PDB file of C-alpha atoms in Angstrom:
ATOM      1  CA  UNK A   1       7.626  38.919  -5.661  1.00 74.00           C
ATOM      2  CA  UNK A   2       5.594  35.920  -4.535  1.00 89.00           C
ATOM      3  CA  UNK A   3       6.800  32.482  -5.632  1.00 95.00           C
ATOM      4  CA  UNK A   4       5.214  29.100  -4.913  1.00 96.00           C
ATOM      5  CA  UNK A   5       5.791  25.571  -6.164  1.00 97.00           C
ATOM      6  CA  UNK A   6       2.786  23.261  -6.444  1.00 97.00           C
ATOM      7  CA  UNK A   7       3.558  19.530  -6.421  1.00 98.00           C
ATOM      8  CA  UNK A   8       0.565  17.436  -7.499  1.00 98.00           C
ATOM      9  CA  UNK A   9       1.405  13.839  -6.697  1.00 98.00           C
ATOM     10  CA  UNK A  10       0.281  10.519  -5.288  1.00 97.00           C
ATOM     11  CA  UNK A  11       2.350   8.852  -2.574  1.00 97.00           C
ATOM     12  CA  UNK A  12       1.996   5.470  -4.313  1.00 96.00           C
ATOM     13  CA  UNK A  13       2.862   6.725  -7.826  1.00 96.00           C
ATOM     14  CA  UNK A  14       6.392   5.704  -8.936  1.00 97.00           C
ATOM     15  CA  UNK A  15       6.728   8.807 -11.122  1.00 97.00           C
ATOM     16  CA  UNK A  16       5.784  11.020  -8.170  1.00 98.00           C
ATOM     17  CA  UNK A  17       8.443   9.224  -6.150  1.00 98.00           C
ATOM     18  CA  UNK A  18      10.949   9.998  -8.910  1.00 98.00           C
ATOM     19  CA  UNK A  19       9.978  13.687  -8.895  1.00 98.00           C
ATOM     20  CA  UNK A  20      10.162  14.181  -5.111  1.00 98.00           C
ATOM     21  CA  UNK A  21      13.968  14.735  -5.151  1.00 98.00           C
ATOM     22  CA  UNK A  22      13.298  17.819  -7.299  1.00 98.00           C
ATOM     23  CA  UNK A  23      10.989  19.196  -4.605  1.00 98.00           C
ATOM     24  CA  UNK A  24      13.609  18.365  -1.967  1.00 98.00           C
ATOM     25  CA  UNK A  25      16.150  20.365  -3.982  1.00 98.00           C
ATOM     26  CA  UNK A  26      13.820  23.372  -4.132  1.00 98.00           C
ATOM     27  CA  UNK A  27      13.325  23.326  -0.378  1.00 97.00           C
ATOM     28  CA  UNK A  28      17.081  23.158   0.175  1.00 97.00           C
ATOM     29  CA  UNK A  29      18.239  25.650  -2.475  1.00 97.00           C
ATOM     30  CA  UNK A  30      15.311  28.063  -2.834  1.00 97.00           C
ATOM     31  CA  UNK A  31      13.823  28.688   0.624  1.00 95.00           C
ATOM     32  CA  UNK A  32      12.050  31.769  -0.724  1.00 95.00           C
ATOM     33  CA  UNK A  33       9.797  29.509  -2.820  1.00 97.00           C
ATOM     34  CA  UNK A  34       6.809  28.278  -0.789  1.00 97.00           C
ATOM     35  CA  UNK A  35       5.926  24.612  -1.247  1.00 97.00           C
ATOM     36  CA  UNK A  36       2.389  23.306  -1.741  1.00 97.00           C
ATOM     37  CA  UNK A  37       2.211  19.512  -1.565  1.00 98.00           C
ATOM     38  CA  UNK A  38      -1.111  18.359  -3.015  1.00 98.00           C
ATOM     39  CA  UNK A  39      -1.895  14.644  -2.770  1.00 98.00           C
ATOM     40  CA  UNK A  40      -4.380  13.870  -5.559  1.00 95.00           C
ATOM     41  CA  UNK A  41      -5.506  10.466  -4.164  1.00 94.00           C
ATOM     42  CA  UNK A  42      -5.190   8.892  -7.613  1.00 92.00           C
ATOM     43  CA  UNK A  43      -4.776   5.440  -6.080  1.00 91.00           C
ATOM     44  CA  UNK A  44      -7.711   5.930  -3.739  1.00 81.00           C
ATOM     45  CA  UNK A  45      -9.068   2.405  -3.783  1.00 58.00           C
ATOM     46  CA  UNK A  46      -7.722  -1.138  -3.829  1.00 49.00           C
ATOM     47  CA  UNK A  47     -10.120  -2.781  -6.266  1.00 48.00           C
ATOM     48  CA  UNK A  48      -7.325  -4.394  -8.253  1.00 43.00           C
ATOM     49  CA  UNK A  49      -7.275  -1.884 -11.098  1.00 59.00           C
ATOM     50  CA  UNK A  50      -4.555   0.330  -9.650  1.00 71.00           C
ATOM     51  CA  UNK A  51      -1.693  -2.036 -10.392  1.00 77.00           C
ATOM     52  CA  UNK A  52       1.819  -0.860 -11.236  1.00 89.00           C
ATOM     53  CA  UNK A  53       3.568  -2.860 -13.955  1.00 91.00           C
ATOM     54  CA  UNK A  54       7.175  -3.985 -13.993  1.00 93.00           C
ATOM     55  CA  UNK A  55       7.601  -2.127 -17.294  1.00 94.00           C
ATOM     56  CA  UNK A  56       6.621   1.144 -15.586  1.00 94.00           C
ATOM     57  CA  UNK A  57       9.206   0.572 -12.863  1.00 96.00           C
ATOM     58  CA  UNK A  58      11.895  -0.131 -15.461  1.00 96.00           C
ATOM     59  CA  UNK A  59      11.075   3.190 -17.163  1.00 96.00           C
ATOM     60  CA  UNK A  60      11.186   5.107 -13.890  1.00 97.00           C
ATOM     61  CA  UNK A  61      14.550   3.586 -12.957  1.00 96.00           C
ATOM     62  CA  UNK A  62      15.987   4.397 -16.400  1.00 96.00           C
ATOM     63  CA  UNK A  63      14.914   8.039 -16.303  1.00 96.00           C
ATOM     64  CA  UNK A  64      15.461   8.900 -12.635  1.00 96.00           C
ATOM     65  CA  UNK A  65      17.765   8.294  -9.693  1.00 93.00           C
ATOM     66  CA  UNK A  66      15.340   6.455  -7.379  1.00 97.00           C
ATOM     67  CA  UNK A  67      15.452   2.765  -6.509  1.00 96.00           C
ATOM     68  CA  UNK A  68      12.852   0.141  -5.628  1.00 97.00           C
ATOM     69  CA  UNK A  69      13.360  -2.607  -3.076  1.00 96.00           C
ATOM     70  CA  UNK A  70      12.804  -6.324  -3.710  1.00 96.00           C
ATOM     71  CA  UNK A  71       9.975  -6.175  -1.150  1.00 94.00           C
ATOM     72  CA  UNK A  72       8.232  -3.519  -3.212  1.00 96.00           C
ATOM     73  CA  UNK A  73       8.773  -5.355  -6.493  1.00 95.00           C
ATOM     74  CA  UNK A  74       7.404  -8.562  -4.960  1.00 93.00           C
ATOM     75  CA  UNK A  75       4.032  -6.876  -4.377  1.00 87.00           C
ATOM     76  CA  UNK A  76       3.647  -5.158  -7.747  1.00 89.00           C
ATOM     77  CA  UNK A  77       0.658  -7.299  -8.654  1.00 83.00           C
ATOM     78  CA  UNK A  78      -1.322  -5.971  -5.684  1.00 83.00           C
ATOM     79  CA  UNK A  79      -3.651  -3.010  -6.077  1.00 82.00           C
ATOM     80  CA  UNK A  80      -2.516   0.344  -4.678  1.00 88.00           C
ATOM     81  CA  UNK A  81      -4.525   2.216  -2.058  1.00 91.00           C
ATOM     82  CA  UNK A  82      -3.198   5.650  -1.127  1.00 94.00           C
ATOM     83  CA  UNK A  83      -6.319   6.812   0.740  1.00 95.00           C
ATOM     84  CA  UNK A  84      -4.734   6.933   4.182  1.00 96.00           C
ATOM     85  CA  UNK A  85      -1.616   8.633   2.830  1.00 97.00           C
ATOM     86  CA  UNK A  86      -3.820  11.253   1.172  1.00 97.00           C
ATOM     87  CA  UNK A  87      -5.596  11.835   4.483  1.00 98.00           C
ATOM     88  CA  UNK A  88      -2.344  12.035   6.433  1.00 98.00           C
ATOM     89  CA  UNK A  89      -0.525  14.297   3.967  1.00 98.00           C
ATOM     90  CA  UNK A  90      -3.497  16.653   3.628  1.00 98.00           C
ATOM     91  CA  UNK A  91      -3.690  16.893   7.426  1.00 98.00           C
ATOM     92  CA  UNK A  92       0.078  17.430   7.683  1.00 98.00           C
ATOM     93  CA  UNK A  93       0.187  20.185   5.062  1.00 97.00           C
ATOM     94  CA  UNK A  94      -2.557  22.004   6.976  1.00 96.00           C
ATOM     95  CA  UNK A  95      -1.335  21.421  10.539  1.00 95.00           C
ATOM     96  CA  UNK A  96       2.420  20.906  10.450  1.00 94.00           C
ATOM     97  CA  UNK A  97       3.521  22.212   7.063  1.00 94.00           C
ATOM     98  CA  UNK A  98       7.195  22.470   8.057  1.00 95.00           C
ATOM     99  CA  UNK A  99       7.276  18.661   8.401  1.00 97.00           C
ATOM    100  CA  UNK A 100       5.148  17.797   5.377  1.00 98.00           C
ATOM    101  CA  UNK A 101       7.932  17.227   2.837  1.00 98.00           C
ATOM    102  CA  UNK A 102      10.013  15.163   5.263  1.00 98.00           C
ATOM    103  CA  UNK A 103       6.893  13.155   6.038  1.00 98.00           C
ATOM    104  CA  UNK A 104       6.283  12.510   2.334  1.00 98.00           C
ATOM    105  CA  UNK A 105       9.867  11.304   1.943  1.00 98.00           C
ATOM    106  CA  UNK A 106       9.375   8.952   4.893  1.00 98.00           C
ATOM    107  CA  UNK A 107       6.143   7.570   3.438  1.00 98.00           C
ATOM    108  CA  UNK A 108       7.779   6.973   0.067  1.00 98.00           C
ATOM    109  CA  UNK A 109      10.750   5.289   1.741  1.00 98.00           C
ATOM    110  CA  UNK A 110       8.353   3.006   3.617  1.00 98.00           C
ATOM    111  CA  UNK A 111       6.374   2.168   0.477  1.00 97.00           C
ATOM    112  CA  UNK A 112       9.000   1.934  -2.262  1.00 97.00           C
ATOM    113  CA  UNK A 113      11.914   1.050   0.020  1.00 96.00           C
ATOM    114  CA  UNK A 114      10.475  -1.153   2.761  1.00 95.00           C
ATOM    115  CA  UNK A 115       7.588  -2.447   0.654  1.00 95.00           C
ATOM    116  CA  UNK A 116       4.839  -1.375   3.072  1.00 95.00           C
ATOM    117  CA  UNK A 117       1.404  -1.043   1.473  1.00 93.00           C
ATOM    118  CA  UNK A 118       0.484   1.942   3.704  1.00 95.00           C
ATOM    119  CA  UNK A 119      -3.156   0.976   3.471  1.00 91.00           C
ATOM    120  CA  UNK A 120      -3.916   0.406   7.157  1.00 93.00           C
ATOM    121  CA  UNK A 121      -3.157   2.333  10.326  1.00 95.00           C
ATOM    122  CA  UNK A 122      -0.563  -0.120  11.651  1.00 95.00           C
ATOM    123  CA  UNK A 123       1.641   0.640   8.626  1.00 95.00           C
ATOM    124  CA  UNK A 124       2.017   4.228   9.858  1.00 97.00           C
ATOM    125  CA  UNK A 125       2.840   3.643  13.535  1.00 96.00           C
ATOM    126  CA  UNK A 126       6.623   4.020  13.280  1.00 96.00           C
ATOM    127  CA  UNK A 127       6.422   7.085  11.055  1.00 97.00           C
ATOM    128  CA  UNK A 128       3.840   8.819  13.239  1.00 97.00           C
ATOM    129  CA  UNK A 129       6.008   8.142  16.291  1.00 97.00           C
ATOM    130  CA  UNK A 130       9.186   9.275  14.531  1.00 96.00           C
ATOM    131  CA  UNK A 131       7.632  12.630  13.641  1.00 97.00           C
ATOM    132  CA  UNK A 132       5.843  12.912  17.012  1.00 96.00           C
ATOM    133  CA  UNK A 133       2.534  13.569  15.255  1.00 96.00           C
ATOM    134  CA  UNK A 134      -0.788  13.845  17.076  1.00 96.00           C
ATOM    135  CA  UNK A 135      -2.914  12.580  14.209  1.00 96.00           C
ATOM    136  CA  UNK A 136      -6.711  12.739  14.677  1.00 95.00           C
ATOM    137  CA  UNK A 137      -8.577   9.441  14.454  1.00 93.00           C
ATOM    138  CA  UNK A 138     -10.474  10.503  11.318  1.00 94.00           C
ATOM    139  CA  UNK A 139      -7.254  10.366   9.280  1.00 96.00           C
ATOM    140  CA  UNK A 140      -7.052   6.580   9.658  1.00 95.00           C
ATOM    141  CA  UNK A 141     -10.782   5.916   9.959  1.00 85.00           C
ATOM    142  CA  UNK A 142     -12.738   3.671   7.565  1.00 73.00           C
ATOM    143  CA  UNK A 143     -10.194   3.950   4.745  1.00 78.00           C
ATOM    144  CA  UNK A 144     -12.174   6.829   3.275  1.00 91.00           C
ATOM    145  CA  UNK A 145     -10.944  10.249   2.254  1.00 95.00           C
ATOM    146  CA  UNK A 146     -11.471  12.875   4.935  1.00 96.00           C
ATOM    147  CA  UNK A 147     -13.459  15.989   4.076  1.00 96.00           C
ATOM    148  CA  UNK A 148     -10.195  17.937   3.939  1.00 97.00           C
ATOM    149  CA  UNK A 149      -8.674  15.429   1.506  1.00 97.00           C
ATOM    150  CA  UNK A 150     -11.795  15.544  -0.673  1.00 96.00           C
ATOM    151  CA  UNK A 151     -11.636  19.342  -0.718  1.00 97.00           C
ATOM    152  CA  UNK A 152      -7.957  19.122  -1.690  1.00 97.00           C
ATOM    153  CA  UNK A 153      -8.775  16.781  -4.576  1.00 96.00           C
ATOM    154  CA  UNK A 154     -11.392  19.228  -5.862  1.00 96.00           C
ATOM    155  CA  UNK A 155      -8.816  22.035  -5.714  1.00 96.00           C
ATOM    156  CA  UNK A 156      -6.512  19.841  -7.769  1.00 96.00           C
ATOM    157  CA  UNK A 157      -9.268  19.222 -10.341  1.00 95.00           C
ATOM    158  CA  UNK A 158      -9.725  22.985 -10.669  1.00 94.00           C
ATOM    159  CA  UNK A 159      -5.993  23.512 -11.133  1.00 93.00           C
ATOM    160  CA  UNK A 160      -5.798  20.690 -13.686  1.00 94.00           C
ATOM    161  CA  UNK A 161      -8.491  22.441 -15.715  1.00 93.00           C
ATOM    162  CA  UNK A 162      -6.316  25.542 -15.813  1.00 91.00           C
ATOM    163  CA  UNK A 163      -3.172  23.679 -16.894  1.00 90.00           C
ATOM    164  CA  UNK A 164      -5.209  21.377 -19.210  1.00 91.00           C
ATOM    165  CA  UNK A 165      -3.595  18.151 -18.026  1.00 90.00           C
ATOM    166  CA  UNK A 166      -4.501  15.516 -15.473  1.00 90.00           C
ATOM    167  CA  UNK A 167      -1.101  13.848 -15.673  1.00 91.00           C
ATOM    168  CA  UNK A 168       0.671  13.229 -12.401  1.00 94.00           C
ATOM    169  CA  UNK A 169       3.037  14.196 -11.071  1.00 97.00           C
ATOM    170  CA  UNK A 170       2.842  17.850 -12.004  1.00 97.00           C
ATOM    171  CA  UNK A 171       5.153  20.615 -10.839  1.00 98.00           C
ATOM    172  CA  UNK A 172       3.838  24.146 -11.241  1.00 97.00           C
ATOM    173  CA  UNK A 173       5.631  27.345 -10.444  1.00 97.00           C
ATOM    174  CA  UNK A 174       3.413  30.267  -9.478  1.00 96.00           C
ATOM    175  CA  UNK A 175       5.107  33.663  -9.668  1.00 95.00           C
ATOM    176  CA  UNK A 176       2.796  36.477  -8.666  1.00 91.00           C
ATOM    177  CA  UNK A 177      -0.248  35.795 -10.876  1.00 86.00           C
ATOM    178  CA  UNK A 178       1.519  33.669 -13.479  1.00 92.00           C
ATOM    179  CA  UNK A 179       1.386  29.857 -13.451  1.00 93.00           C
ATOM    180  CA  UNK A 180       4.180  27.941 -15.190  1.00 94.00           C
ATOM    181  CA  UNK A 181       4.002  24.171 -15.786  1.00 95.00           C
ATOM    182  CA  UNK A 182       7.552  22.881 -15.391  1.00 95.00           C
ATOM    183  CA  UNK A 183       8.716  19.978 -17.548  1.00 94.00           C
ATOM    184  CA  UNK A 184      10.060  17.922 -14.646  1.00 94.00           C
ATOM    185  CA  UNK A 185      10.803  14.913 -16.897  1.00 93.00           C
ATOM    186  CA  UNK A 186      13.867  16.743 -18.208  1.00 94.00           C
ATOM    187  CA  UNK A 187      15.404  16.962 -14.734  1.00 97.00           C
ATOM    188  CA  UNK A 188      14.684  13.674 -12.960  1.00 97.00           C
ATOM    189  CA  UNK A 189      18.399  12.848 -12.897  1.00 96.00           C
ATOM    190  CA  UNK A 190      19.572  16.447 -12.515  1.00 95.00           C
ATOM    191  CA  UNK A 191      17.967  18.356  -9.622  1.00 97.00           C
ATOM    192  CA  UNK A 192      20.603  21.085  -9.963  1.00 97.00           C
ATOM    193  CA  UNK A 193      19.428  21.800 -13.508  1.00 97.00           C
ATOM    194  CA  UNK A 194      15.860  21.942 -12.203  1.00 97.00           C
ATOM    195  CA  UNK A 195      16.918  24.588  -9.702  1.00 98.00           C
ATOM    196  CA  UNK A 196      18.602  26.563 -12.499  1.00 97.00           C
ATOM    197  CA  UNK A 197      15.402  26.407 -14.563  1.00 96.00           C
ATOM    198  CA  UNK A 198      13.375  27.805 -11.661  1.00 97.00           C
ATOM    199  CA  UNK A 199      15.965  30.521 -11.027  1.00 96.00           C
ATOM    200  CA  UNK A 200      15.683  31.511 -14.674  1.00 95.00           C
ATOM    201  CA  UNK A 201      11.925  31.945 -14.282  1.00 94.00           C
ATOM    202  CA  UNK A 202      12.359  33.876 -11.047  1.00 95.00           C
ATOM    203  CA  UNK A 203      14.889  36.207 -12.667  1.00 93.00           C
ATOM    204  CA  UNK A 204      12.418  36.994 -15.444  1.00 89.00           C
ATOM    205  CA  UNK A 205      10.059  38.406 -12.831  1.00 83.00           C
ATOM    206  CA  UNK A 206      12.575  40.099 -10.525  1.00 78.00           C
TER     207      UNK A 206
END
């Protein structure tokens, strides 16, 4: 039996941040399930339209277990730009997949915890050094999506057509040839229940 979990997310999306603990739980409790981390580059420009509201943050905090630092809250009125994160995460999933989830957690901690915008190369220096990554220059070049990131986004569009939703985050369980859209909203405060739900699906196909 082949089992994979697809996590469609954006590094700068508060709801994606809230769903990441569920992916962490899968990696820890279900090592037989392969992880596919797909950054959709939703916040791929900083033109002022991609602003997170305080009301959204209140909802996320009420329904999940994540927290947001004062430094992050102070900059809510600024536009989001996740282009460089999309480039970095797409590169990492292709080149150093065993580190990709830990890297995503570090990026989210830097953004939502330390309040870093993660929109220029200097914002990534400590993280790149911590993970000992040899990142090619194109990842941080010109604040544009790399060809690999663009290709990833098109794969996401194709998958969204299949599941008939463009909502992010999305968690999809692929078992053999079957694709199951998991209702992650039910489990944001209960990763253990999320694991049980996946086990139930796996048992159906065992």
